[in-house]
Amino acid sequence: MSFLLKNMVSSQVKNLGLGGGEEKKEESGAPADPAAAAGMTREEYEEYQRQVLEEKMERDAEFAHRKAERATLRVHLREKYRLPKSEQDESMIQIAGDDVDVPEELRKMVDEDAVEEEEKDSILGQMQNLQNMDMDQIKEKAQATFTEMKVAAEQKCSLM
């Protein structure tokens, strides 16, 4: 009895298409050829695929070159600041193959930083920093600090 009831219900569910059992996949007239599906001739489709592949290869090459430029910059910075070398950066530069150089904008930024550091490290740079200081303000801070220390000492020491 249960077998008969189950069989009737499952066949009704299959007819509704609700997935009560195995569904038969039917092709809705889709062409097997991708060129026909795209509305192109076979030659046009092959040319299109070739162009897509060439564009992808160009993008990948440009991406690898930029990654190698960044790796070159990191290598230079590691050498400058005496940081440990990275095998990943060195392998990235080798993968790029040709002589990879630091991009022009990054080179300008690094050169500007180097010039600024040299100016700060020189004696003249230190003298300019002294000229830029406000001596009155420094005097006031020194006197305020001295007064605070004196008051603190008077509170702690009964002789003063």
Coordinates of C-alpha atoms in Angstrom, one line a residue:
M1 CA 0.0 0.0 0.0
S2 CA 2.7 2.5 0.9
F3 CA 4.6 1.5 -2.2
L4 CA 1.6 2.4 -4.4
L5 CA 1.1 5.7 -2.6
K6 CA 4.8 6.6 -2.8
N7 CA 4.9 5.7 -6.5
M8 CA 1.8 7.9 -7.3
V9 CA 3.1 10.9 -5.3
S10 CA 6.6 10.8 -6.8
S11 CA 5.3 10.6 -10.3
Q12 CA 3.1 13.6 -9.7
V13 CA 6.0 15.6 -8.3
K14 CA 8.1 14.6 -11.3
N15 CA 5.5 15.9 -13.6
L16 CA 5.4 19.3 -11.8
G17 CA 9.2 19.6 -12.2
L18 CA 9.9 20.2 -8.6
G19 CA 12.8 17.7 -8.5
G20 CA 11.1 14.9 -6.7
G21 CA 13.1 12.4 -8.7
E22 CA 15.7 12.3 -11.4
E23 CA 15.3 15.0 -14.0
K24 CA 16.0 14.5 -17.6
K25 CA 18.3 17.2 -19.1
E26 CA 17.1 18.3 -22.4
E27 CA 19.1 20.6 -24.7
S28 CA 17.1 23.6 -25.7
G29 CA 18.6 23.8 -29.2
A30 CA 21.9 25.3 -28.1
P31 CA 24.6 25.0 -30.8
A32 CA 27.6 22.9 -29.9
D33 CA 30.0 25.3 -31.7
P34 CA 30.9 28.3 -29.5
A35 CA 31.5 30.4 -32.7
A36 CA 27.9 29.9 -33.7
A37 CA 26.8 30.7 -30.2
A38 CA 28.6 34.1 -30.4
G39 CA 27.2 34.8 -33.8
M40 CA 30.5 34.7 -35.6
T41 CA 32.0 32.6 -38.3
R42 CA 34.6 30.1 -37.3
E43 CA 37.5 32.2 -38.6
E44 CA 36.2 35.4 -36.8
Y45 CA 35.9 33.4 -33.6
E46 CA 39.5 32.0 -33.9
E47 CA 40.8 35.6 -34.6
Y48 CA 38.9 36.9 -31.6
Q49 CA 40.3 34.1 -29.3
R50 CA 43.8 34.9 -30.6
Q51 CA 43.4 38.6 -29.8
V52 CA 42.1 37.8 -26.3
L53 CA 45.1 35.5 -25.7
E54 CA 47.6 38.2 -27.0
E55 CA 46.0 40.9 -24.8
K56 CA 46.2 38.6 -21.8
M57 CA 49.8 37.8 -22.4
E58 CA 50.6 41.5 -22.7
R59 CA 48.8 42.3 -19.5
D60 CA 50.6 39.5 -17.7
A61 CA 54.0 40.7 -19.0
E62 CA 53.3 44.3 -17.9
F63 CA 52.2 43.1 -14.5
A64 CA 55.3 41.0 -14.1
H65 CA 57.5 43.9 -15.2
R66 CA 55.8 46.2 -12.6
K67 CA 56.2 43.6 -9.9
A68 CA 59.9 43.4 -10.8
E69 CA 60.2 47.2 -10.6
R70 CA 58.8 47.2 -7.1
A71 CA 61.0 44.3 -6.1
T72 CA 64.0 46.3 -7.4
L73 CA 63.0 49.3 -5.3
R74 CA 62.7 47.1 -2.2
V75 CA 66.1 45.6 -2.9
H76 CA 67.6 49.1 -3.1
L77 CA 65.9 50.1 0.1
R78 CA 67.1 47.0 1.9
E79 CA 70.7 47.7 0.8
K80 CA 70.4 51.3 1.9
Y81 CA 69.1 50.5 5.3
R82 CA 71.1 47.3 5.7
L83 CA 68.1 45.1 6.0
P84 CA 68.1 41.3 5.3
K85 CA 67.7 40.3 1.6
S86 CA 64.5 38.7 0.3
E87 CA 64.8 35.7 -1.9
Q88 CA 61.3 36.4 -3.2
D89 CA 62.3 39.9 -4.5
E90 CA 65.4 38.5 -6.2
S91 CA 63.5 35.7 -7.9
M92 CA 60.9 38.2 -9.1
I93 CA 63.6 40.3 -10.7
Q94 CA 65.1 37.2 -12.4
I95 CA 61.7 36.1 -13.7
A96 CA 61.2 39.5 -15.4
G97 CA 64.4 38.8 -17.3
D98 CA 65.5 42.0 -18.9
D99 CA 67.2 44.8 -17.0
V100 CA 64.6 46.1 -14.6
D101 CA 65.1 49.5 -13.3
V102 CA 63.3 51.5 -10.6
P103 CA 60.4 53.6 -12.1
E104 CA 61.1 57.2 -12.7
E105 CA 58.6 58.6 -10.2
L106 CA 59.9 56.3 -7.4
R107 CA 63.5 57.2 -8.3
K108 CA 62.7 60.9 -7.9
M109 CA 61.0 60.3 -4.5
V110 CA 64.0 58.3 -3.2
D111 CA 66.5 60.9 -4.5
E112 CA 64.5 63.7 -2.8
D113 CA 64.5 61.7 0.5
A114 CA 68.3 61.2 0.2
V115 CA 68.9 64.9 -0.3
E116 CA 66.7 65.8 2.7
E117 CA 68.6 63.3 4.9
E118 CA 71.9 64.6 3.8
E119 CA 70.9 68.2 4.6
K120 CA 69.7 67.2 8.1
D121 CA 72.8 65.2 8.8
S122 CA 75.2 68.0 7.9
I123 CA 76.5 70.7 10.3
L124 CA 74.8 73.4 8.3
G125 CA 71.5 71.6 8.6
Q126 CA 71.9 71.5 12.4
M127 CA 72.8 75.2 12.5
Q128 CA 69.6 76.0 10.5
N129 CA 67.6 74.0 13.1
L130 CA 69.2 76.2 15.8
Q131 CA 68.2 79.3 14.0
N132 CA 64.6 78.2 13.6
M133 CA 64.2 77.6 17.4
D134 CA 62.5 80.3 19.5
M135 CA 65.0 81.1 22.2
D136 CA 62.4 82.9 24.3
Q137 CA 60.2 79.9 24.3
I138 CA 63.1 77.7 25.4
K139 CA 64.0 80.1 28.2
E140 CA 60.4 80.1 29.5
K141 CA 60.2 76.3 29.4
A142 CA 63.5 76.0 31.3
Q143 CA 62.4 78.5 33.9
A144 CA 59.1 76.7 34.3
T145 CA 60.8 73.4 34.7
F146 CA 63.2 74.8 37.3
T147 CA 60.4 76.4 39.2
E148 CA 58.5 73.1 39.3
M149 CA 61.5 71.2 40.5
K150 CA 62.1 73.9 43.2
V151 CA 58.5 73.7 44.5
A152 CA 58.6 69.9 44.5
A153 CA 61.9 69.9 46.5
E154 CA 60.5 72.4 49.0
Q155 CA 57.5 70.2 49.6
K156 CA 59.6 67.1 50.2
C157 CA 62.4 68.7 52.1
S158 CA 61.7 70.4 55.4
L159 CA 65.0 72.3 55.4
M160 CA 64.3 74.3 52.3

